[in-house]
Amino acid sequence: MKLGILLAAVLVVVVAMASFGPASAQLDPSCETSCGNVSIAYPFGSREGCYHSHRFYVRCSIVAGAEPILYLRGGNLVITNMSIHENKIEIMAFVAYDCYNNNIPRFISKLQSSDYQISTKNKFVAIGCDTYALVEGTNGNKSAATGCISYCSSNRSLANGSCSGVGCCEIAIPQGMNSFNITLSSYYNHTYVLDFNPCSYGFFVAPGKYNFLVEHLRDVGRVNTKMPMLLEWAIGNEPCEEARKNSSSDFLCNGNSECEKEYDGPGYRCRCKPGYEGNPYIQNSCTNINECERGVCKHDCVDNDGGYECRCPKGFSGGNKKDGTGCIPDKSVPDKSPVTQIVLGTFAAAVFLLIFIAWLYLGLKKRKLIMLKEKFFRQNGGIMLQQRISGEGSSHNDRAKVFTEEELKRATNNYDETRIIGKGGYGTVYKGVLSNKRIVAIKKSKLVDQTQSQIEQFINEVVILSQINHRNVVKLIGCCLETEIPLLVYEFISNGTLSDHIHNESRSLVFTWDIRLRIATGTAGALSYLHSAASVPIIHRDIKPTNILVDDDYVAKVSDFGASKLIPMDQIELATMVQGTLGYLDPEYLQTNQLTDKSDVYSFGVVLVELLSGKQALSFDRPENERNSAMYFLSSLKEGRLFQVLDEHLLLNEGIIPNEIINVSRLAERCLRLKGEERPTMKEVAMEMEGILASMIEKHPWVQTTSNEEESEYLLKQVPMDHDYEFTDGTKASSSTFDSMSNHAILQIASGR
């Protein structure tokens, strides 16, 4: 009998221990709870039985005379902090470097882990005066990439704490990456800044953990060879409901712990329910919070399981009991004693005073808002713009309209995210409907200069662009100056961008050569107008297919003048910080910082190549010699292999190229010459494009002539061209220059972000 009772007791203990599973392992006093000054909390653990699964295994290394070090699993990643509630761990990641001393080997920093995601709170930072850095990684079975460019011609232009692309650049990282490779390279092998910047550096870093100093250009390793970065984690690979259904015995969000609904990554995360605190991954660890001990109520407080209740003092009831302002005397027992009347009078006076203060506060707040709008209006040059509008001799329809902030809020439904139709390096564009039912595009810029000269330039640009009445330029309707960042209002173009029509499979099938030629001719005409016919010449500075809109009749509309420059009549070039999009950027401008109208000519040449080839300007999914479409196009043209780079839809049959395509190819070659003085002007380009279009209209686009066959034969032979494609320092240009960049990211050189 006694033996049976003993066996039954043992069985109950075994069943009870099994019911806790791995979640109770952290409650074992023998499990380590810290390593040095780093806390260890479940699901992490340093020995079997203390962690949830092997992905949460950590190793505490203790060496005599040294501070203990916590490593992630059996690897070499040092953990410096751990947060169970934010599902993050901080590790020390290696800094990648590429030095230009043969005695120092190149080091590529990488991380391969399917169990952790790289937190988007990190920033990717690159340091160097001739550096472009690339991060290539994976997001599950998808690839992801980004990068930035850091450039400086001398150490005199550098500033501590600035990471805007001069000496140091930083950029946000794609969401969901769980592995990465950091590679570094340069355009000129650091030959001209070797004395103060012999190496390029790249690394991930947690927010607030790195501040750029000029001395880091010489050797960032003196600061640290590793940088703190954040990794995010979750339990398993199944979302919450599937994990609960498929592995209910091992499911960790139990009791007062629940799944985090906002998390949509792989696996699931737990958190304590509102009103509870503790470790949500340990059974029964989330315990009730006693809010009453924390003074949440002004008067009486009653703590409940998972909540609390504020009560009015005795003799009072109703209203907002939390702060006591709504508690009023009970009317069930009338009390007309002097003390009561004094209390009631005091209370009424207090209520009246509160109402008066609230009214006064709202009035002052409204007045402050009006004054703030007036301040922004003056600060953004509103008075100057009104004077310019009233002083211009143009018709009323040509004038720039000044919108109020409320008008544009109503037009965009308070800038609802569903109204976003585009994002770029210079701002966000919303679709709006004005009170007169006119559909417009409203651009909210990211940056604004507050200097007087920049305000005058902005107002001048608004006035000039509003008066441009060219069928191939998006019409500027007006602006709003009542906000800190001025808003610009443009006409709305509904048929997408030129990039959509070239690279969207369904659209490209009907994107015929005559349509492409008409769009190219219209774009050339618009740029010619901006350069030569506008009252003040305008250099666009960011010509690319995504900035060329297409209406329903396939008429090109040049847009996005966020990077444009007005050129004074007595100047032919401007010294500016380099801005533009990699792949379309004029190499001469990149090297000299001297902006001319020939910079737009080069970018237009790249657009012509993209129309001819149907391929993006930069793509690192292609072979090395084909990554830069413009360079590959030029080399193919030089070697008589034009038909190999053309979009297959543009060929009549194998080896036969229409005469108009040959003429456009030759024009593209002249636009892409590295020296600006050897390129034609946009006026010459526009005239030549109009001639090509006119000749095609006179006959069927695909009729061949004897001259066409002769030209085709010429371009299919290996005939040397008149120019080698060299940078001015003698370095040969090739697509290998861009080996370390990716077609998944378009980099804005000006900001490095």
Coordinates of C-alpha atoms in Angstrom, one line a residue, residues 125-642:
V125 CA 28.1 54.0 -42.3
A126 CA 31.0 54.4 -44.8
I127 CA 34.1 56.5 -44.2
G128 CA 36.6 57.7 -46.8
C129 CA 37.3 60.5 -49.3
D130 CA 37.1 58.3 -52.4
T131 CA 34.8 55.5 -51.2
Y132 CA 31.7 53.7 -52.4
A133 CA 30.4 51.0 -50.1
L134 CA 28.0 48.2 -50.9
V135 CA 25.9 46.0 -48.5
E136 CA 24.6 42.8 -50.2
G137 CA 22.4 40.6 -48.1
T138 CA 19.5 38.3 -48.1
N139 CA 15.9 38.5 -46.8
G140 CA 14.9 34.9 -46.6
N141 CA 15.3 33.7 -50.2
K142 CA 15.3 37.2 -51.6
S143 CA 18.3 39.4 -52.2
A144 CA 18.6 42.9 -50.8
A145 CA 21.3 45.6 -51.3
T146 CA 22.1 49.2 -50.5
G147 CA 25.1 51.4 -50.3
C148 CA 26.4 55.0 -50.3
I149 CA 29.2 57.1 -51.6
S150 CA 31.6 59.3 -49.5
Y151 CA 33.7 61.8 -51.3
C152 CA 36.1 64.7 -50.5
S153 CA 38.9 66.4 -52.4
S154 CA 40.8 67.6 -49.3
N155 CA 40.6 67.5 -45.5
R156 CA 39.8 71.3 -45.4
S157 CA 36.1 70.6 -46.3
L158 CA 35.5 68.1 -43.5
A159 CA 33.7 68.7 -40.2
N160 CA 33.4 66.6 -37.1
G161 CA 30.0 65.1 -36.5
S162 CA 28.9 65.4 -40.1
C163 CA 28.0 62.3 -42.0
S164 CA 26.4 63.8 -45.1
G165 CA 28.5 62.3 -47.9
V166 CA 31.7 64.4 -47.4
G167 CA 34.2 62.1 -45.8
C168 CA 31.4 60.1 -44.2
C169 CA 28.1 58.8 -45.5
E170 CA 25.3 56.9 -43.8
I171 CA 22.1 55.2 -45.0
A172 CA 19.2 53.2 -43.7
I173 CA 19.1 49.5 -44.4
P174 CA 16.5 47.3 -46.0
Q175 CA 14.0 45.6 -43.7
G176 CA 14.3 41.9 -42.9
M177 CA 17.9 41.2 -43.8
N178 CA 19.4 38.2 -42.0
S179 CA 22.8 38.2 -43.6
F180 CA 25.2 40.6 -45.2
N181 CA 28.5 41.2 -47.0
I182 CA 30.1 44.7 -46.8
T183 CA 32.5 45.4 -49.7
L184 CA 34.4 48.7 -50.3
S185 CA 36.1 50.2 -53.3
S186 CA 37.0 53.6 -54.8
Y187 CA 37.0 55.4 -58.1
Y188 CA 40.6 56.6 -58.1
N189 CA 42.3 54.1 -55.7
H190 CA 42.8 56.9 -53.1
T191 CA 45.8 58.2 -55.1
Y192 CA 45.1 61.8 -54.4
V193 CA 44.2 61.6 -50.7
L194 CA 46.5 58.9 -49.6
D195 CA 48.3 61.0 -47.1
F196 CA 45.3 61.6 -44.8
N197 CA 42.9 58.8 -45.9
P198 CA 44.7 55.6 -46.9
C199 CA 41.7 53.3 -46.3
S200 CA 38.0 53.0 -46.8
Y201 CA 35.8 51.7 -43.9
G202 CA 32.3 50.4 -43.7
F203 CA 30.2 49.1 -40.8
F204 CA 26.7 48.8 -39.3
V205 CA 26.2 50.7 -36.0
A206 CA 23.4 51.0 -33.5
P207 CA 21.7 54.4 -33.1
G208 CA 23.7 56.9 -31.1
K209 CA 26.8 54.7 -30.9
Y210 CA 29.0 56.4 -33.5
N211 CA 30.0 60.0 -34.1
F212 CA 32.2 60.8 -37.0
L213 CA 35.6 62.6 -36.4
V214 CA 37.9 63.8 -39.1
E215 CA 40.8 61.8 -37.5
H216 CA 38.9 58.6 -38.3
L217 CA 39.8 59.1 -42.0
R218 CA 43.4 58.2 -41.2
D219 CA 42.6 55.1 -39.1
V220 CA 39.1 54.3 -37.7
G221 CA 40.8 51.2 -36.1
R222 CA 42.3 53.5 -33.5
V223 CA 38.8 54.0 -32.2
N224 CA 37.6 50.4 -32.5
T225 CA 37.9 47.5 -34.9
K226 CA 34.3 46.5 -34.0
M227 CA 31.1 48.5 -33.8
P228 CA 27.9 47.8 -31.8
M229 CA 25.0 46.8 -33.9
L230 CA 21.5 45.4 -33.1
L231 CA 20.0 42.1 -34.1
E232 CA 16.3 41.2 -33.7
W233 CA 15.0 37.8 -32.8
A234 CA 11.7 35.8 -32.6
I235 CA 10.6 32.3 -31.5
G236 CA 10.6 29.7 -34.2
N237 CA 9.7 30.3 -37.8
E238 CA 5.9 30.0 -37.7
P239 CA 3.5 32.9 -37.0
C240 CA 1.6 33.0 -33.7
E241 CA -1.5 31.1 -34.6
E242 CA 0.3 28.3 -36.5
A243 CA 2.8 27.9 -33.7
R244 CA 0.1 27.7 -31.2
K245 CA -1.7 25.1 -33.2
N246 CA 1.3 23.0 -34.3
S247 CA 3.4 23.0 -31.1
S248 CA 1.0 23.9 -28.3
S249 CA 3.2 22.1 -25.7
D250 CA 6.2 24.2 -26.7
F251 CA 4.2 27.5 -27.3
L252 CA 5.6 30.2 -24.9
C253 CA 2.9 32.9 -25.0
N254 CA 0.7 31.5 -22.1
G255 CA -1.2 32.8 -19.1
N256 CA -0.8 36.6 -18.8
S257 CA 1.5 36.6 -21.9
E258 CA 0.2 37.1 -25.4
C259 CA 1.5 37.3 -29.0
E260 CA 2.7 40.6 -30.2
K261 CA 0.1 41.5 -32.9
E262 CA 2.2 44.2 -34.6
Y263 CA 5.1 41.8 -35.4
D264 CA 4.8 40.4 -38.9
G265 CA 8.2 38.8 -39.4
P266 CA 9.2 35.1 -39.3
G267 CA 8.3 33.4 -36.0
Y268 CA 6.4 35.0 -33.2
R269 CA 7.1 37.3 -30.2
C270 CA 5.5 37.4 -26.7
R271 CA 4.7 40.3 -24.5
C272 CA 3.0 40.7 -21.1
K273 CA -0.7 41.7 -21.3
P274 CA -1.5 45.3 -20.4
G275 CA -1.4 45.7 -16.6
Y276 CA 1.3 43.0 -16.2
E277 CA 5.1 42.9 -16.2
G278 CA 7.8 40.3 -16.2
N279 CA 9.4 37.9 -18.7
P280 CA 6.7 37.0 -21.2
Y281 CA 8.6 33.9 -22.4
I282 CA 8.5 32.2 -18.9
Q283 CA 5.2 30.7 -17.7
N284 CA 3.5 32.7 -15.0
S285 CA 6.3 35.3 -15.0
C286 CA 4.0 38.1 -16.1
T287 CA 2.6 39.4 -12.8
N288 CA 0.1 42.1 -12.0
I289 CA 1.3 45.7 -11.7
N290 CA 0.1 47.5 -8.7
E291 CA -0.6 50.9 -10.3
C292 CA -2.0 52.3 -7.0
E293 CA 1.5 52.1 -5.5
R294 CA 2.7 54.3 -8.4
G295 CA 0.2 57.1 -7.6
V296 CA -1.9 56.9 -10.7
C297 CA -5.0 58.2 -8.9
K298 CA -5.5 61.5 -7.2
H299 CA -7.9 60.2 -4.6
D300 CA -8.9 56.6 -3.7
C301 CA -7.4 53.8 -5.8
V302 CA -8.3 50.1 -6.0
D303 CA -5.9 47.7 -7.7
N304 CA -7.4 45.0 -9.8
D305 CA -5.8 42.0 -11.6
G306 CA -4.4 43.6 -14.7
G307 CA -5.9 47.0 -14.0
Y308 CA -7.0 49.5 -11.5
E309 CA -9.9 51.8 -10.6
C310 CA -9.8 55.4 -9.4
R311 CA -12.6 56.5 -7.1
C312 CA -13.8 59.9 -5.9
P313 CA -13.5 60.6 -2.2
K314 CA -16.4 59.9 0.1
G315 CA -19.4 62.1 -0.6
F316 CA -18.4 62.7 -4.2
S317 CA -19.1 60.8 -7.4
G318 CA -19.1 60.8 -11.3
G319 CA -16.8 62.5 -13.7
N320 CA -13.1 61.8 -14.5
K321 CA -12.0 60.0 -11.3
K322 CA -8.4 59.6 -12.4
D323 CA -7.4 63.2 -11.9
G324 CA -10.3 64.1 -9.6
T325 CA -11.5 67.1 -11.7
G326 CA -14.9 65.5 -12.4
C327 CA -15.8 64.4 -8.9
I328 CA -18.9 66.3 -7.7
P329 CA -20.8 66.2 -4.4
D330 CA -23.6 63.6 -4.1
K331 CA -27.1 65.2 -4.3
S332 CA -28.8 62.4 -2.4
V333 CA -28.3 64.1 1.0
P334 CA -28.8 67.9 0.7
D335 CA -26.3 69.8 2.8
K336 CA -26.8 73.6 3.1
S337 CA -24.3 74.2 5.9
P338 CA -22.0 77.2 5.5
V339 CA -19.0 74.9 5.1
T340 CA -20.7 73.0 2.3
Q341 CA -21.8 76.2 0.6
I342 CA -18.2 77.5 0.8
V343 CA -16.9 74.2 -0.7
L344 CA -19.5 74.3 -3.5
G345 CA -18.7 78.0 -4.2
T346 CA -15.0 77.3 -4.3
F347 CA -15.6 74.3 -6.5
A348 CA -17.8 76.3 -8.9
A349 CA -15.2 79.1 -9.0
A350 CA -12.5 76.5 -9.7
V351 CA -14.6 75.0 -12.6
F352 CA -15.2 78.5 -14.0
L353 CA -11.5 79.3 -13.7
L354 CA -10.6 76.0 -15.5
I355 CA -13.0 76.8 -18.3
F356 CA -11.6 80.3 -18.6
I357 CA -8.0 79.0 -18.6
A358 CA -8.9 76.4 -21.3
W359 CA -10.6 79.1 -23.4
L360 CA -7.6 81.4 -23.0
Y361 CA -5.2 78.5 -23.8
L362 CA -7.1 77.5 -26.9
G363 CA -7.2 81.1 -28.1
L364 CA -3.5 81.6 -27.5
K365 CA -2.7 78.3 -29.2
K366 CA -4.8 79.4 -32.2
R367 CA -3.1 82.8 -32.3
K368 CA 0.3 81.1 -31.9
L369 CA -0.5 78.8 -34.9
I370 CA -1.5 81.8 -37.0
M371 CA 1.7 83.6 -36.0
L372 CA 3.7 80.5 -36.8
K373 CA 2.1 80.3 -40.3
E374 CA 2.9 83.9 -40.8
K375 CA 6.5 83.3 -39.7
F376 CA 6.9 80.4 -42.1
F377 CA 5.2 82.5 -44.9
R378 CA 7.7 85.3 -44.4
Q379 CA 10.6 82.9 -43.8
N380 CA 9.9 81.1 -47.0
G381 CA 9.7 84.3 -49.0
G382 CA 6.0 84.7 -49.3
I383 CA 6.0 88.5 -49.3
M384 CA 8.8 88.4 -51.9
L385 CA 6.7 86.0 -54.0
Q386 CA 3.6 88.2 -53.8
Q387 CA 5.6 91.2 -54.9
R388 CA 7.1 89.3 -57.8
I389 CA 3.6 88.0 -58.9
S390 CA 2.0 91.5 -58.7
G391 CA 5.0 93.0 -60.5
E392 CA 5.1 90.4 -63.4
G393 CA 3.5 91.4 -66.7
S394 CA 2.3 87.9 -67.3
S395 CA -1.4 86.9 -67.5
H396 CA -3.3 85.8 -64.5
N397 CA -3.3 82.2 -65.7
D398 CA 0.5 82.1 -65.9
R399 CA 1.0 83.3 -62.3
A400 CA 2.0 80.9 -59.5
K401 CA -0.9 80.5 -57.1
V402 CA -0.1 80.7 -53.4
F403 CA -2.1 78.0 -51.6
T404 CA -3.0 77.8 -47.9
E405 CA -2.0 74.9 -45.8
E406 CA -5.6 74.0 -45.2
E407 CA -6.3 73.9 -48.9
L408 CA -3.6 71.3 -49.5
K409 CA -4.5 69.3 -46.4
R410 CA -8.1 68.9 -47.7
A411 CA -6.8 68.1 -51.2
T412 CA -4.7 65.2 -49.9
N413 CA -7.0 64.0 -47.0
N414 CA -4.4 65.3 -44.5
Y415 CA -1.5 63.7 -46.5
D416 CA -3.0 60.2 -46.2
E417 CA -0.4 57.5 -47.1
T418 CA -2.8 56.1 -49.7
R419 CA -2.4 59.4 -51.6
I420 CA 1.4 58.9 -52.1
I421 CA 2.2 58.4 -55.8
G422 CA 6.0 58.7 -55.6
K423 CA 9.0 59.1 -53.3
G424 CA 12.5 60.3 -54.3
G425 CA 15.7 61.7 -52.9
Y426 CA 14.2 65.2 -52.6
G427 CA 10.8 64.5 -51.2
T428 CA 7.4 62.8 -51.4
V429 CA 4.7 63.4 -54.0
Y430 CA 0.9 63.1 -53.1
K431 CA -2.1 63.0 -55.4
G432 CA -4.5 65.8 -54.5
V433 CA -7.9 67.1 -55.6
L434 CA -8.4 70.8 -55.3
S435 CA -11.7 72.5 -54.5
N436 CA -12.4 73.1 -58.2
K437 CA -12.0 69.3 -58.8
R438 CA -8.7 69.7 -60.5
I439 CA -6.3 66.8 -59.9
V440 CA -2.8 67.8 -59.0
A441 CA 0.5 66.4 -57.7
I442 CA 1.7 68.0 -54.4
K443 CA 5.4 67.6 -53.6
K444 CA 6.6 67.9 -50.0
S445 CA 10.4 68.4 -50.0
K446 CA 12.7 66.8 -47.4
L447 CA 15.1 69.7 -47.0
V448 CA 14.9 73.5 -47.1
D449 CA 17.6 76.2 -46.8
Q450 CA 16.9 79.2 -44.7
T451 CA 19.5 81.6 -46.0
Q452 CA 18.3 84.7 -47.7
S453 CA 20.1 83.9 -50.9
Q454 CA 18.5 80.4 -51.0
I455 CA 15.1 81.9 -50.4
E456 CA 15.5 84.3 -53.2
Q457 CA 16.6 81.5 -55.5
F458 CA 13.6 79.3 -54.5
I459 CA 11.2 82.2 -55.1
N460 CA 12.9 83.0 -58.4
E461 CA 12.6 79.3 -59.4
V462 CA 8.9 79.2 -58.5
V463 CA 8.1 82.3 -60.6
I464 CA 10.1 81.0 -63.6
L465 CA 8.8 77.5 -63.5
S466 CA 5.2 78.7 -63.2
Q467 CA 5.7 80.7 -66.4
I468 CA 7.1 77.8 -68.3
N469 CA 4.4 76.8 -70.8
H470 CA 6.1 73.9 -72.7
R471 CA 4.1 70.8 -73.6
N472 CA 7.0 68.6 -72.5
V473 CA 7.5 70.2 -69.1
V474 CA 5.3 69.4 -66.1
K475 CA 3.4 72.6 -65.3
L476 CA 4.1 74.2 -61.9
I477 CA 0.7 75.5 -60.7
G478 CA 1.7 77.1 -57.4
C479 CA 3.1 76.6 -53.9
C480 CA 2.3 76.7 -50.2
L481 CA 4.6 78.7 -47.9
E482 CA 2.7 78.4 -44.6
T483 CA 4.6 75.3 -43.6
E484 CA 8.2 74.9 -42.4
I485 CA 9.0 73.1 -45.6
P486 CA 7.4 74.7 -48.7
L487 CA 5.0 72.6 -50.8
L488 CA 5.0 72.7 -54.6
V489 CA 1.8 72.0 -56.6
Y490 CA 2.2 70.5 -60.2
E491 CA -0.2 69.3 -62.8
F492 CA -1.0 65.6 -62.5
I493 CA 0.2 63.1 -65.1
S494 CA -1.7 59.8 -65.0
N495 CA 0.3 57.4 -67.2
G496 CA 3.3 56.8 -65.0
T497 CA 7.0 57.3 -65.7
L498 CA 9.1 56.4 -68.7
S499 CA 10.9 53.9 -66.5
D500 CA 7.5 52.1 -66.0
H501 CA 7.0 51.8 -69.7
I502 CA 10.6 50.6 -70.5
H503 CA 10.9 48.0 -67.7
N504 CA 7.3 46.9 -67.0
E505 CA 6.9 43.7 -69.0
S506 CA 3.2 44.2 -69.9
R507 CA 3.8 47.9 -70.9
S508 CA 7.1 47.3 -72.8
L509 CA 5.3 44.9 -75.3
V510 CA 3.4 47.9 -76.7
F511 CA 6.1 50.4 -76.3
T512 CA 7.1 50.6 -79.9
W513 CA 10.0 52.4 -81.5
D514 CA 7.9 55.3 -82.8
I515 CA 6.6 55.9 -79.3
R516 CA 10.1 55.8 -77.8
L517 CA 11.4 58.2 -80.5
R518 CA 8.5 60.7 -79.9
I519 CA 9.2 60.6 -76.1
A520 CA 13.0 61.1 -76.6
T521 CA 12.3 64.0 -79.0
G522 CA 9.9 65.6 -76.6
T523 CA 12.4 65.3 -73.7
A524 CA 15.2 66.8 -75.8
G525 CA 12.9 69.7 -76.8
A526 CA 12.1 70.3 -73.2
L527 CA 15.7 70.4 -72.1
S528 CA 16.6 72.6 -75.1
Y529 CA 13.9 75.0 -74.0
L530 CA 15.2 75.0 -70.4
H531 CA 18.8 75.6 -71.5
S532 CA 18.2 78.1 -74.3
A533 CA 14.7 79.6 -74.4
A534 CA 13.8 80.1 -70.7
S535 CA 14.2 83.6 -69.3
V536 CA 16.9 82.3 -67.0
P537 CA 18.6 79.1 -68.2
I538 CA 17.8 76.1 -66.1
I539 CA 20.0 73.0 -65.7
H540 CA 17.8 70.1 -64.5
R541 CA 20.7 68.0 -63.0
D542 CA 18.8 64.8 -62.5
I543 CA 17.5 63.6 -66.0
K544 CA 16.5 59.9 -65.8
P545 CA 13.5 57.8 -66.9
T546 CA 11.8 58.0 -63.4
N547 CA 11.8 61.8 -63.8
I548 CA 10.2 61.8 -67.2
L549 CA 6.4 61.3 -67.0
V550 CA 4.2 60.0 -69.8
D551 CA 0.6 61.2 -70.3
D552 CA -2.2 59.1 -71.9
D553 CA -1.1 60.2 -75.4
Y554 CA 2.5 59.2 -74.8
V555 CA 3.7 62.8 -74.6
A556 CA 6.9 63.2 -72.4
K557 CA 6.7 65.5 -69.4
V558 CA 10.0 66.4 -67.7
S559 CA 9.5 66.6 -64.0
D560 CA 11.2 66.8 -60.5
F561 CA 13.2 70.1 -60.5
G562 CA 14.3 69.5 -56.9
A563 CA 18.0 69.4 -57.9
S564 CA 17.8 72.0 -60.7
K565 CA 20.0 75.0 -60.8
L566 CA 19.3 78.5 -62.3
I567 CA 22.3 79.7 -64.3
P568 CA 22.9 83.5 -64.3
M569 CA 23.0 84.9 -67.8
D570 CA 26.7 85.8 -67.4
Q571 CA 27.9 82.3 -66.4
I572 CA 28.3 79.1 -68.3
E573 CA 29.1 76.8 -65.3
L574 CA 28.6 76.6 -61.6
A575 CA 30.7 75.1 -58.8
T576 CA 28.3 72.9 -56.8
M577 CA 28.2 69.9 -54.5
V578 CA 27.7 66.8 -56.7
Q579 CA 24.0 65.7 -56.9
G580 CA 22.4 63.2 -59.2
T581 CA 21.7 59.5 -59.6
L582 CA 24.5 57.0 -60.1
G583 CA 24.5 55.7 -63.7
Y584 CA 23.1 59.0 -65.2
L585 CA 25.7 61.3 -63.6
D586 CA 28.1 63.2 -65.8
P587 CA 31.7 61.8 -65.0
E588 CA 33.2 65.2 -65.7
Y589 CA 30.8 66.9 -63.2
L590 CA 31.5 64.1 -60.7
Q591 CA 35.3 64.8 -60.9
T592 CA 35.4 68.6 -61.1
N593 CA 32.2 69.7 -59.3
Q594 CA 31.7 72.1 -62.2
L595 CA 28.0 71.9 -63.4
T596 CA 27.3 72.9 -67.0
D597 CA 24.4 72.4 -69.4
K598 CA 26.5 69.6 -70.9
S599 CA 25.8 67.6 -67.7
D600 CA 22.2 67.3 -68.8
V601 CA 23.4 66.3 -72.3
Y602 CA 25.3 63.3 -70.8
S603 CA 22.2 62.2 -68.7
F604 CA 20.0 62.5 -71.8
G605 CA 22.5 60.2 -73.6
V606 CA 22.1 57.6 -70.9
V607 CA 18.3 57.9 -71.3
L608 CA 18.7 57.3 -75.1
V609 CA 20.7 54.1 -74.4
E610 CA 18.0 52.9 -72.0
L611 CA 15.3 53.5 -74.7
L612 CA 17.4 51.6 -77.3
S613 CA 18.5 48.7 -75.1
G614 CA 15.5 48.3 -72.8
K615 CA 18.0 47.8 -69.9
Q616 CA 18.5 49.8 -66.7
A617 CA 21.5 52.2 -66.5
L618 CA 23.1 50.1 -63.8
S619 CA 22.4 46.4 -63.0
F620 CA 24.7 44.1 -61.0
D621 CA 22.7 41.0 -62.0
R622 CA 24.4 41.3 -65.4
P623 CA 27.9 40.2 -66.3
E624 CA 30.7 42.6 -65.2
N625 CA 31.3 44.2 -68.7
E626 CA 27.5 44.8 -69.1
R627 CA 26.7 46.3 -65.7
N628 CA 26.9 49.9 -66.9
S629 CA 24.6 50.0 -69.9
A630 CA 26.1 53.3 -71.3
M631 CA 29.7 51.9 -71.3
Y632 CA 28.6 48.6 -72.7
F633 CA 26.6 50.4 -75.4
L634 CA 29.6 52.5 -76.4
S635 CA 32.0 49.5 -76.5
S636 CA 29.5 47.5 -78.6
L637 CA 29.0 50.5 -81.0
K638 CA 32.8 50.8 -81.3
E639 CA 33.2 47.1 -82.1
G640 CA 30.3 46.9 -84.5
R641 CA 28.0 44.9 -82.3
L642 CA 25.1 47.4 -82.0

